[in-house]
Amino acid sequence: MNIYDIVFYLFAAITLVSAFFVVTTRNIVYSAFNLLFTFFGVAGLYVLLGADFVAVVQIMVYVGGILILILFGVMLTNKITNVQIKTGTLQVIPAVIGVLLLAGVLIFKVFLGTEWKSVKTDIPVKTTAFALGKLLITDYVLIFELLGILLLVVLIGAATIARREK
Amino acid sequence: MQDFYNILPLILVASGIVISVVIEILSDNSEKILPWFSALVLLSASVYSIMLMNNTGTIFNGMLATGGNVYIFHFIFTIGAMLIILGSIDYIKKYGSYFGEYYILILNAVLGMMIMASARDLFMVFIGLELMSICFYVLAGINRKKLNANEASLKYVLLGAFASGFVVYGIALIYGTAQTTSIDKIIAGFVPLSHNILFITGLFLFLVGFSFKIAAFPFHQWVPDVYQGSATTISGLMSTGGKAAAFSVLIILLSAVAPSNANVFRPYFAVIATLSMIYGSIVAISQNNLKRMLAYSSIAHAGYMSIGLASGNYESIAGIIFYLAAYTFMNIGAFIVISMIEGENDSKLQLSDYVGLNAKNPKLAALMALFMFALSGLPPFAGFFGKYYVFISAIEANLTWLAIVGVISSVISVYFYLRVIVLMYFKEPETSVAVHNSNYGVLAAVISALFVIVFGLFPGTLLDLITSFLK
């Protein structure tokens, strides 16, 4: 086990444990703060995979944007902190059977049954932003444009739902 | 430039969206202009999709496919949405909320469907899917004052996001094993890949996500509530265009296995088809609300079409496309007639409101009867040949039992479709209040009826066209 593995398991543990608390805690503020660690852990995993740009975007968009938005939402909404979030479970036995079945298939059939290809390389020092940017305006330019339309739709949709009634 | 000319239908709709936004901002009269403008955009896009049908190929580094069956799908989407817009002009006033965004979002949903049908890259599939779904989430809840519209919208967005999650996870696993997102490359390497369990898992997750979108049985729970809660015209679009778009993606996958006999999806789709057909047909019998009844019938129709996916040969692909064309027009017609009979605040949607409709408004009764005959699959309407081709393809693929289940559930479904006709024609109405119809709505319903009749009288023409593009 080298230093890379230790860091990987550290980040993976941070992600999983905090994600568990996001789902189980009954206080929405605790949930939001746990989400911070989940996003942070995922960003760390991206760095370990050599995807530096995605990691930075992950931190900027999720931690810097979405999480702050959630916290502001909590702060500005009246009495939302006292709301008990319903995290009870229904249909426990079918759920347990389903999850165990799926997990069994995933672990024994898919995870152990796949020949994983691993390429031994060092983590690239060069940044990936340049290559990504180049791809976005050459091979994937249509996707880039369509994402623009998608954002327009999301804006129109959000405005439509949140508008003042005539 | 030829590339841009070949995707003119897509460009027309996309630029139509942007111009509609500008019209909505600048004009005080937008509620009069926008429906006609968007109908015009969709009509011209449909005309071009017919004209460019022979320009088959891929463009933008193999991102989008043009011509051929893709443009048959584009024709279905654009004409279907145009009919929905015609039907909406008077309906949306009655529904109690007019917003220009309504038409912009419909155009956007159509763009998403067209991208899904054209897509030759998994990224494209996903963007098209999201573009369409997000518009539907908003359109379902366009009237915020209605509680059941809110419920429909929220249910759809939560379950739809879950389904999208399945699709993305599937795409990630497929990319991880195939090391490409290009659908053509994945199809080329399909046979060796299909021995890779991780690839099959990804494919399965992908299929689960799309089974949700086509409203097939185990993933159907949202369908009745969403179709009932949304505006009737929007339910019409969701049940036809949305379903056809999802099927167009499944058909691309199917064309990977059609040449060889390596249909790895057969057990999955056979189970889904059987359950959807039987469940949809039986539960629809006990429904009193017409929109809810058509929602269950939509589940059953997803089942009939899935028979084609299970058989997985060229005949079945042609059969599904024909079925989708027929289903689009008969279902849109039925929903438009329902939208005209519907009163304010979701009233007059019950079966009892259709008692003696022939005496109150013979025009609407005749149209409704035609659509019900077509949906039940009686000849000589288009619905019959849709089912016929799909069942034949199942028999050729040695799935005779599946065809038999299909025939049995069709027979069951005849009961609830014909019940509407019996109520309209052979029962005396309790009150003699006249039912008014909207001229634009009748126009849209008549156009749908014409398509249903023409496809039913000359099914070979359309089928030969589809088949000629498959080879």
XYZ file of C-alpha atoms in Angstrom:
637
model
C 0.000 0.000 0.000
C 1.633 3.210 -1.106
C 0.765 6.790 -0.387
C -1.580 6.956 -3.389
C -3.732 4.148 -2.025
C -3.878 5.686 1.432
C -5.025 9.022 0.037
C -7.574 7.283 -2.167
C -9.108 5.357 0.736
C -9.131 8.522 2.820
C -11.099 10.443 0.236
C -13.389 7.498 -0.448
C -14.119 7.173 3.276
C -14.843 10.896 3.602
C -17.266 10.701 0.663
C -19.118 7.631 1.851
C -19.397 8.526 5.532
C -20.576 12.066 4.892
C -23.012 10.868 2.226
C -24.442 8.457 4.781
C -25.013 11.309 7.215
C -26.586 13.495 4.509
C -29.289 10.917 4.072
C -29.828 9.927 7.688
C -29.642 13.174 9.636
C -32.918 14.827 10.521
C -31.670 18.393 10.509
C -31.454 20.079 7.126
C -28.483 22.262 8.121
C -26.464 19.226 9.187
C -27.397 17.624 5.891
C -26.098 20.618 3.965
C -22.807 20.674 5.868
C -22.301 16.957 5.391
C -22.898 17.459 1.704
C -19.902 19.796 1.741
C -17.637 16.903 2.748
C -19.207 14.620 0.144
C -18.470 17.073 -2.649
C -15.007 17.683 -1.266
C -14.257 13.954 -1.160
C -15.459 13.462 -4.722
C -13.273 16.355 -5.859
C -10.316 14.639 -4.182
C -11.072 11.426 -6.080
C -11.109 13.375 -9.341
C -7.674 14.797 -8.557
C -6.349 11.302 -7.905
C -7.692 10.240 -11.309
C -5.755 13.039 -12.953
C -8.895 15.003 -13.806
C -7.762 18.297 -12.341
C -10.186 20.465 -14.302
C -13.215 18.436 -13.281
C -12.064 18.569 -9.666
C -11.797 22.349 -9.721
C -15.196 22.642 -11.399
C -16.631 20.270 -8.819
C -15.420 22.490 -5.999
C -16.413 25.727 -7.709
C -19.870 24.679 -8.860
C -20.998 22.333 -6.129
C -19.289 23.701 -3.056
C -19.074 27.310 -4.155
C -22.426 27.500 -5.890
C -24.984 24.884 -5.091
C -24.134 24.353 -1.444
C -24.033 28.061 -0.698
C -27.391 28.332 -2.439
C -28.810 25.606 -0.217
C -27.485 27.325 2.900
C -28.909 30.663 1.792
C -32.187 28.925 1.095
C -32.194 27.507 4.591
C -31.217 30.848 6.081
C -33.824 32.882 4.241
C -36.701 30.448 4.617
C -38.768 30.947 7.699
C -38.662 28.171 10.293
C -37.199 25.608 7.892
C -34.493 24.640 10.410
C -37.118 23.305 12.776
C -38.698 21.121 10.138
C -38.191 17.473 10.886
C -37.251 15.829 7.622
C -38.996 12.548 7.172
C -36.255 9.989 6.745
C -38.228 6.968 7.836
C -38.129 3.831 5.769
C -41.135 2.083 4.352
C -41.303 -1.448 3.024
C -38.129 -2.479 4.830
C -38.165 -6.183 3.955
C -38.702 -5.830 0.169
C -36.109 -3.069 0.134
C -33.552 -5.189 1.969
C -34.151 -8.133 -0.367
C -33.881 -5.909 -3.442
C -30.743 -4.150 -2.260
C -29.020 -7.378 -1.216
C -29.881 -8.989 -4.543
C -28.572 -6.036 -6.534
C -25.480 -5.709 -4.359
C -24.801 -9.432 -4.693
C -25.032 -9.272 -8.470
C -22.891 -6.139 -8.543
C -20.165 -7.498 -6.304
C -19.936 -11.132 -7.307
C -20.967 -11.011 -10.935
C -19.959 -7.577 -12.175
C -17.180 -6.410 -9.904
C -15.343 -9.707 -9.563
C -16.338 -10.979 -13.002
C -14.884 -8.098 -14.982
C -11.350 -8.050 -16.277
C -10.336 -4.592 -15.130
C -7.835 -2.878 -17.311
C -5.363 -0.890 -15.300
C -2.688 1.197 -16.913
C 0.298 1.988 -14.733
C 1.094 5.642 -15.176
C 2.095 8.508 -12.975
C -0.502 11.134 -12.245
C -0.100 13.584 -15.134
C 1.383 16.869 -14.103
C 0.094 18.683 -17.182
C -3.276 20.352 -16.825
C -6.181 18.914 -18.792
C -8.007 22.207 -19.275
C -6.285 22.984 -22.577
C -7.148 19.641 -24.186
C -10.704 19.802 -22.868
C -11.234 23.288 -24.225
C -9.903 22.260 -27.612
C -12.221 19.248 -27.782
C -15.230 21.318 -26.744
C -14.912 23.650 -29.709
C -13.883 21.025 -32.259
C -15.229 17.475 -31.970
C -17.923 18.241 -29.433
C -18.945 21.692 -30.594
C -22.529 20.614 -31.290
C -22.869 19.298 -27.753
C -21.489 22.576 -26.464
C -24.082 24.553 -28.428
C -26.914 22.286 -27.380
C -25.930 22.638 -23.751
C -26.453 26.356 -24.305
C -30.014 25.673 -25.430
C -30.482 23.321 -22.491
C -29.434 26.082 -20.100
C -31.853 28.466 -21.811
C -34.653 25.956 -21.291
C -33.753 25.503 -17.652
C -33.827 29.267 -17.142
C -37.177 29.618 -18.915
C -38.565 26.657 -17.001
C -37.424 27.959 -13.627
C -38.832 31.401 -14.401
C -42.116 29.854 -15.535
C -42.515 27.899 -12.332
C -41.460 30.747 -10.055
C -43.238 33.608 -11.826
C -45.942 35.868 -10.520
C -49.453 34.810 -11.518
C -51.124 37.039 -14.073
C -22.814 23.827 -46.017
C -24.406 20.547 -47.079
C -24.211 19.454 -43.439
C -26.245 22.428 -42.326
C -28.756 21.909 -45.117
C -29.185 18.286 -44.083
C -30.177 19.176 -40.534
C -32.480 21.988 -41.586
C -35.424 20.582 -39.553
C -33.324 20.793 -36.381
C -32.007 24.242 -37.221
C -35.520 25.506 -37.990
C -36.870 24.367 -34.634
C -33.823 25.614 -32.711
C -33.949 29.056 -34.294
C -37.713 29.063 -33.855
C -37.137 28.734 -30.108
C -34.830 31.735 -29.981
C -37.159 33.860 -32.128
C -40.130 32.840 -29.961
C -38.295 34.081 -26.879
C -37.709 37.422 -28.584
C -41.360 37.638 -29.693
C -42.500 36.881 -26.149
C -40.295 39.655 -24.776
C -41.010 42.326 -27.360
C -44.633 41.880 -28.347
C -47.674 42.669 -26.229
C -49.682 40.538 -28.580
C -47.567 37.424 -28.117
C -50.444 35.174 -27.129
C -51.935 35.645 -30.589
C -48.650 35.434 -32.511
C -46.782 32.656 -30.709
C -49.124 29.699 -31.344
C -49.246 30.440 -35.063
C -45.544 31.144 -35.251
C -44.624 27.890 -33.506
C -47.120 25.932 -35.600
C -45.525 27.421 -38.716
C -42.018 26.539 -37.523
C -43.070 22.965 -36.830
C -44.910 22.664 -40.134
C -41.921 23.879 -42.133
C -39.634 21.558 -40.171
C -41.910 18.637 -40.994
C -41.993 19.582 -44.687
C -38.200 19.706 -44.769
C -37.902 16.405 -42.943
C -39.880 14.824 -45.790
C -37.890 16.620 -48.479
C -34.524 15.677 -46.988
C -35.497 12.098 -46.270
C -33.165 10.664 -48.903
C -30.071 12.531 -47.677
C -28.935 9.777 -45.344
C -25.644 10.109 -43.560
C -23.998 11.341 -40.403
C -22.705 14.812 -39.725
C -20.699 16.749 -37.143
C -18.047 14.049 -36.647
C -20.677 11.345 -36.481
C -22.725 13.085 -33.811
C -26.053 13.210 -35.630
C -27.682 11.055 -38.266
C -29.767 12.615 -41.023
C -32.338 11.323 -43.450
C -33.995 7.938 -43.529
C -35.990 6.692 -40.598
C -34.578 9.432 -38.401
C -36.500 11.940 -40.486
C -39.627 9.826 -40.325
C -39.333 10.290 -36.560
C -38.753 14.015 -37.037
C -41.901 14.147 -39.144
C -43.883 12.365 -36.422
C -42.607 14.717 -33.695
C -43.092 17.961 -35.588
C -46.522 17.192 -37.042
C -47.670 15.764 -33.700
C -46.542 18.866 -31.834
C -48.129 21.105 -34.455
C -51.478 19.357 -33.938
C -51.052 19.732 -30.181
C -50.417 23.460 -30.618
C -53.528 23.842 -32.790
C -55.503 22.032 -30.119
C -54.001 24.200 -27.386
C -55.038 27.575 -28.815
C -58.526 27.482 -27.311
C -57.848 24.870 -24.661
C -55.173 26.803 -22.811
C -57.591 29.698 -22.165
C -60.086 27.283 -20.688
C -57.332 25.640 -18.662
C -56.878 28.950 -16.943
C -53.266 29.814 -17.488
C -51.840 31.397 -20.551
C -48.130 31.955 -20.805
C -46.023 32.346 -23.919
C -43.542 29.961 -22.358
C -46.045 27.201 -23.023
C -45.313 27.290 -26.753
C -41.585 27.892 -26.298
C -41.339 24.856 -24.049
C -43.265 22.701 -26.528
C -40.820 23.713 -29.270
C -37.938 22.888 -26.945
C -39.379 19.506 -26.103
C -39.688 18.788 -29.828
C -36.053 19.794 -30.325
C -35.059 17.372 -27.580
C -37.023 14.566 -29.230
C -35.458 15.297 -32.614
C -31.973 15.213 -31.117
C -32.735 11.899 -29.436
C -33.905 10.395 -32.724
C -30.894 11.784 -34.610
C -28.277 11.032 -31.983
C -25.370 8.796 -32.942
C -23.464 9.552 -29.771
C -24.428 8.732 -26.201
C -23.806 12.341 -25.093
C -26.291 13.485 -27.700
C -28.836 10.948 -26.505
C -28.523 12.260 -22.982
C -28.747 15.939 -23.936
C -31.810 15.267 -26.075
C -33.385 13.291 -23.268
C -32.808 16.061 -20.734
C -33.970 18.780 -23.110
C -37.232 16.919 -23.646
C -37.738 15.833 -20.046
C -37.074 19.228 -18.459
C -39.646 20.820 -20.760
C -42.172 18.145 -19.842
C -41.539 18.610 -16.101
C -42.336 22.312 -16.420
C -45.225 21.848 -18.858
C -46.860 19.317 -16.531
C -47.075 21.962 -13.820
C -47.681 25.008 -16.016
C -50.783 25.883 -14.006
C -49.547 26.417 -10.471
C -53.007 26.964 -9.035
C -54.031 23.383 -9.699
C -53.016 20.988 -6.973
C -53.005 17.900 -9.150
C -50.895 19.680 -11.763
C -48.351 20.440 -9.035
C -48.460 16.828 -7.954
C -47.976 15.652 -11.537
C -45.028 17.963 -12.072
C -43.284 17.054 -8.823
C -43.818 13.335 -9.270
C -42.550 13.483 -12.804
C -39.463 15.509 -11.951
C -38.450 13.281 -9.032
C -38.986 9.970 -10.814
C -37.676 11.367 -14.090
C -34.456 12.545 -12.450
C -34.060 9.064 -11.004
C -34.515 7.517 -14.449
C -32.021 9.959 -15.947
C -29.599 8.877 -13.243
C -29.940 5.279 -14.426
C -29.277 6.369 -18.003
C -26.137 8.318 -17.054
C -24.766 5.496 -14.934
C -25.432 3.139 -17.823
C -23.651 5.453 -20.239
C -20.683 5.677 -17.861
C -20.324 1.900 -17.704
C -20.767 1.537 -21.469
C -18.094 4.181 -22.013
C -15.853 2.460 -19.518
C -15.966 -0.824 -21.406
C -16.343 0.316 -25.017
C -13.999 3.319 -24.535
C -16.078 5.378 -26.910
C -19.411 7.137 -26.775
C -20.029 6.881 -30.497
C -23.021 4.621 -31.051
C -21.746 3.426 -34.437
C -18.444 2.306 -32.921
C -20.239 0.559 -30.069
C -22.486 -1.215 -32.577
C -19.459 -2.240 -34.642
C -17.857 -3.844 -31.608
C -21.078 -5.121 -30.143
C -20.566 -8.873 -30.369
C -17.231 -9.013 -28.490
C -18.485 -6.388 -26.033
C -21.632 -8.342 -25.249
C -19.512 -10.959 -23.457
C -18.337 -8.289 -21.049
C -20.547 -8.358 -17.973
C -19.815 -4.717 -17.145
C -20.986 -3.656 -20.604
C -24.172 -5.657 -20.205
C -24.781 -4.042 -16.808
C -24.379 -0.602 -18.351
C -26.696 -1.515 -21.180
C -29.236 -2.856 -18.726
C -29.192 0.373 -16.678
C -29.569 2.333 -19.906
C -32.575 0.208 -20.849
C -34.135 0.663 -17.412
C -33.931 4.438 -17.768
C -35.585 4.317 -21.161
C -38.195 1.801 -20.048
C -39.241 4.503 -17.630
C -39.567 7.001 -20.464
C -41.641 4.658 -22.636
C -43.893 3.981 -19.612
C -43.463 0.209 -19.567
C -44.775 -1.892 -16.707
C -42.478 -1.995 -13.689
C -41.577 1.660 -14.303
C -45.068 2.924 -14.996
C -46.188 4.295 -11.607
C -45.856 7.928 -12.628
C -47.907 7.580 -15.816
C -51.536 7.722 -14.601
C -50.961 10.561 -12.140
C -48.872 12.647 -14.520
C -51.208 12.219 -17.507
C -54.220 12.981 -15.336
C -52.713 16.002 -13.605
C -51.129 17.701 -16.604
C -52.984 19.791 -19.136
C -54.761 17.422 -21.532
C -52.880 18.625 -24.595
C -49.566 18.160 -22.787
C -50.534 14.627 -21.791
C -51.182 14.049 -25.478
C -47.675 15.202 -26.362
C -45.990 13.302 -23.525
C -47.723 10.049 -24.348
C -46.865 10.192 -28.049
C -43.815 12.303 -28.795
C -42.041 11.410 -25.574
C -42.692 7.718 -26.070
C -41.683 7.823 -29.739
C -38.426 9.611 -28.881
C -37.499 7.037 -26.259
C -38.335 4.240 -28.690
C -36.188 5.855 -31.369
C -33.171 5.436 -29.067
C -34.095 1.846 -28.219
C -34.428 1.113 -31.929
C -30.862 2.342 -32.546
C -29.681 -0.156 -29.945
C -31.811 -2.816 -31.569
C -30.264 -2.211 -34.961
C -27.019 -3.386 -33.343
C -28.407 -6.848 -32.753
C -30.782 -7.115 -35.716
C -28.264 -8.387 -38.338
C -26.787 -11.104 -36.191
C -29.015 -13.172 -33.982
C -27.419 -11.951 -30.774
C -30.417 -10.301 -29.182
C -29.239 -10.015 -25.600
C -32.271 -7.898 -24.721
C -34.838 -10.521 -25.653
C -35.661 -11.861 -22.156
C -35.819 -8.349 -20.714
C -38.151 -6.959 -23.349
C -40.285 -10.086 -23.514
C -41.008 -9.794 -19.781
C -41.614 -6.038 -19.979
C -43.911 -6.414 -22.977
C -45.999 -9.172 -21.408
C -46.450 -7.372 -18.100
C -47.176 -3.964 -19.668
C -49.764 -5.302 -22.085
C -51.680 -7.305 -19.517
C -51.423 -4.767 -16.703
C -52.336 -1.783 -18.901
C -55.314 -3.481 -20.506
C -56.771 -4.897 -17.302
C -56.355 -1.833 -15.089
C -57.730 0.475 -17.795
C -61.065 -1.350 -17.539
C -61.679 -0.071 -14.028
C -60.932 3.590 -14.833
C -63.705 6.159 -14.946
C -61.535 9.149 -15.787
C -60.813 9.215 -19.503
C -57.318 10.692 -19.184
C -56.434 8.000 -16.666
C -57.871 5.348 -18.923
C -55.745 6.552 -21.822
C -52.727 6.581 -19.503
C -53.175 2.870 -18.797
C -53.842 2.269 -22.473
C -50.539 4.039 -23.142
C -48.801 1.530 -20.848
C -50.419 -1.298 -22.798
C -49.322 0.205 -26.116
C -45.760 0.488 -24.798
C -46.088 -3.246 -24.186
C -47.198 -4.000 -27.763
C -44.283 -1.978 -29.117
C -41.867 -3.752 -26.781
C -42.841 -7.024 -28.480
C -41.017 -5.614 -31.482
C -37.966 -4.865 -29.326
C -38.006 -8.423 -28.041
C -38.135 -9.970 -31.506
C -35.292 -7.743 -32.694
C -35.253 -8.204 -36.480
C -35.649 -5.730 -39.326
C -39.372 -6.448 -39.639
C -39.865 -5.541 -36.011
C -37.987 -2.244 -36.346
C -40.197 -1.298 -39.293
C -43.227 -2.478 -37.336
C -42.371 -0.347 -34.293
C -41.821 2.777 -36.388
C -45.124 2.226 -38.195
C -46.856 1.562 -34.879
C -45.399 4.758 -33.389
C -46.577 6.826 -36.359
C -50.072 5.360 -36.092
C -50.184 5.626 -32.297
C -49.029 9.242 -32.348
C -51.890 10.366 -34.542
C -54.641 8.342 -32.906
C -53.608 9.219 -29.387
C -53.074 12.907 -30.093
C -56.480 12.961 -31.760
C -58.111 11.313 -28.750
C -56.458 13.706 -26.302
C -57.471 16.731 -28.393
C -61.106 15.579 -28.453
C -60.964 15.071 -24.682
C -59.479 18.552 -24.276
C -62.437 20.041 -26.147
C -65.028 18.221 -24.048
C -63.200 18.998 -20.797
C -64.800 21.748 -18.741
C -63.119 24.204 -16.381
C -61.287 22.924 -13.315
C -60.781 19.388 -14.606
C -64.496 18.732 -14.893
C -66.179 16.627 -17.589
C -63.425 14.067 -17.781
C -65.469 11.171 -16.468
C -66.964 8.450 -18.603
C -70.431 9.611 -17.515
C -69.810 12.952 -19.246
C -69.629 11.112 -22.550
C -73.099 9.613 -22.254
C -75.110 10.603 -25.312
C -72.360 12.773 -26.756
C -73.665 12.027 -30.244
C -76.828 13.999 -29.501
C -74.908 16.911 -27.991
C -72.117 17.234 -30.546
C -72.092 14.635 -33.349
C -68.809 15.961 -34.798
C -66.824 15.280 -31.638
C -68.569 11.962 -31.073
C -67.670 10.761 -34.569
C -64.025 11.784 -34.158
C -63.771 10.189 -30.726
C -65.347 6.990 -32.042
C -62.808 6.853 -34.856
C -59.868 7.277 -32.477
C -61.245 4.686 -30.086
C -61.686 2.175 -32.934
C -58.149 2.905 -34.075
C -56.650 2.589 -30.569
C -58.398 -0.711 -29.990
C -56.713 -2.004 -33.125
C -59.723 -2.750 -35.290
C -59.227 -2.698 -39.065
C -59.211 -0.708 -41.330
C -57.557 1.920 -39.138
C -53.825 2.429 -38.679
C -53.788 0.895 -35.208
C -54.610 -2.525 -36.619
C -51.622 -2.633 -38.946
C -49.284 -1.334 -36.234
C -50.158 -4.308 -34.052
C -50.246 -6.672 -37.028
C -46.684 -5.911 -38.145
C -45.314 -6.162 -34.606
C -47.060 -9.492 -33.979
C -45.848 -10.869 -37.325
C -42.276 -9.923 -36.427
C -42.646 -11.765 -33.125
C -43.824 -14.911 -34.900
C -40.862 -14.727 -37.290
C -38.540 -14.487 -34.303
C -40.057 -17.677 -32.818
C -41.867 -15.708 -30.114
C -45.345 -16.912 -30.993
C -46.385 -17.005 -27.329
C -45.653 -13.276 -27.057
C -47.849 -12.553 -30.077
C -50.612 -14.649 -28.512
C -50.391 -12.668 -25.269
C -50.570 -9.521 -27.384
C -53.695 -10.666 -29.165
C -55.368 -11.658 -25.895
C -54.650 -8.313 -24.271
C -55.847 -6.513 -27.429
C -59.128 -8.361 -27.089
C -59.357 -7.288 -23.440
C -58.604 -3.692 -24.385
C -61.389 -3.627 -26.977
C -63.823 -3.622 -24.055
C -62.807 -0.295 -22.541
C -62.315 1.485 -25.863
C -65.654 0.400 -27.237
C -67.388 1.220 -23.942
C -66.775 4.888 -24.730
C -68.398 4.468 -28.146
C -71.387 2.630 -26.671
C -71.881 5.407 -24.123
C -71.682 8.106 -26.783
C -74.042 6.530 -29.282
C -76.414 4.119 -27.561
C -77.238 5.852 -24.282
C -79.641 8.737 -23.869
C -78.060 11.809 -22.297
C -79.397 12.866 -18.897
C -79.070 16.562 -19.691
C -79.256 18.198 -23.084
C -76.551 20.816 -22.502
C -74.738 21.276 -25.787
C -70.996 20.588 -25.892
C -69.070 23.287 -27.724
C -66.036 22.529 -29.769
C -63.149 24.715 -30.775
C -62.622 25.113 -34.519
C -58.849 24.794 -34.286
C -59.191 21.740 -32.101
C -61.547 20.093 -34.581
C -59.134 20.944 -37.380
C -56.282 19.259 -35.468
C -58.429 16.221 -34.686
C -59.558 15.936 -38.319
C -55.947 16.059 -39.534
C -55.039 13.296 -37.060
C -58.060 11.305 -38.212
C -56.967 11.668 -41.835
C -53.517 10.320 -40.982
C -55.066 7.413 -39.076
C -57.306 6.558 -42.041
C -54.618 6.991 -44.702
C -52.085 4.896 -42.777
C -54.813 2.314 -42.300
C -55.882 2.178 -45.948
C -52.407 2.277 -47.459
C -50.157 0.768 -44.786
C -47.816 -0.735 -47.378
C -46.625 2.640 -48.664
C -45.285 3.809 -45.315
C -43.966 0.379 -44.379
C -42.091 0.000 -47.675
C -40.554 3.439 -47.157
C -39.372 2.522 -43.641
C -38.065 -0.859 -44.786
C -36.194 0.679 -47.715
C -34.206 2.814 -45.247
C -33.370 -0.145 -43.037
C -31.454 -2.181 -45.590
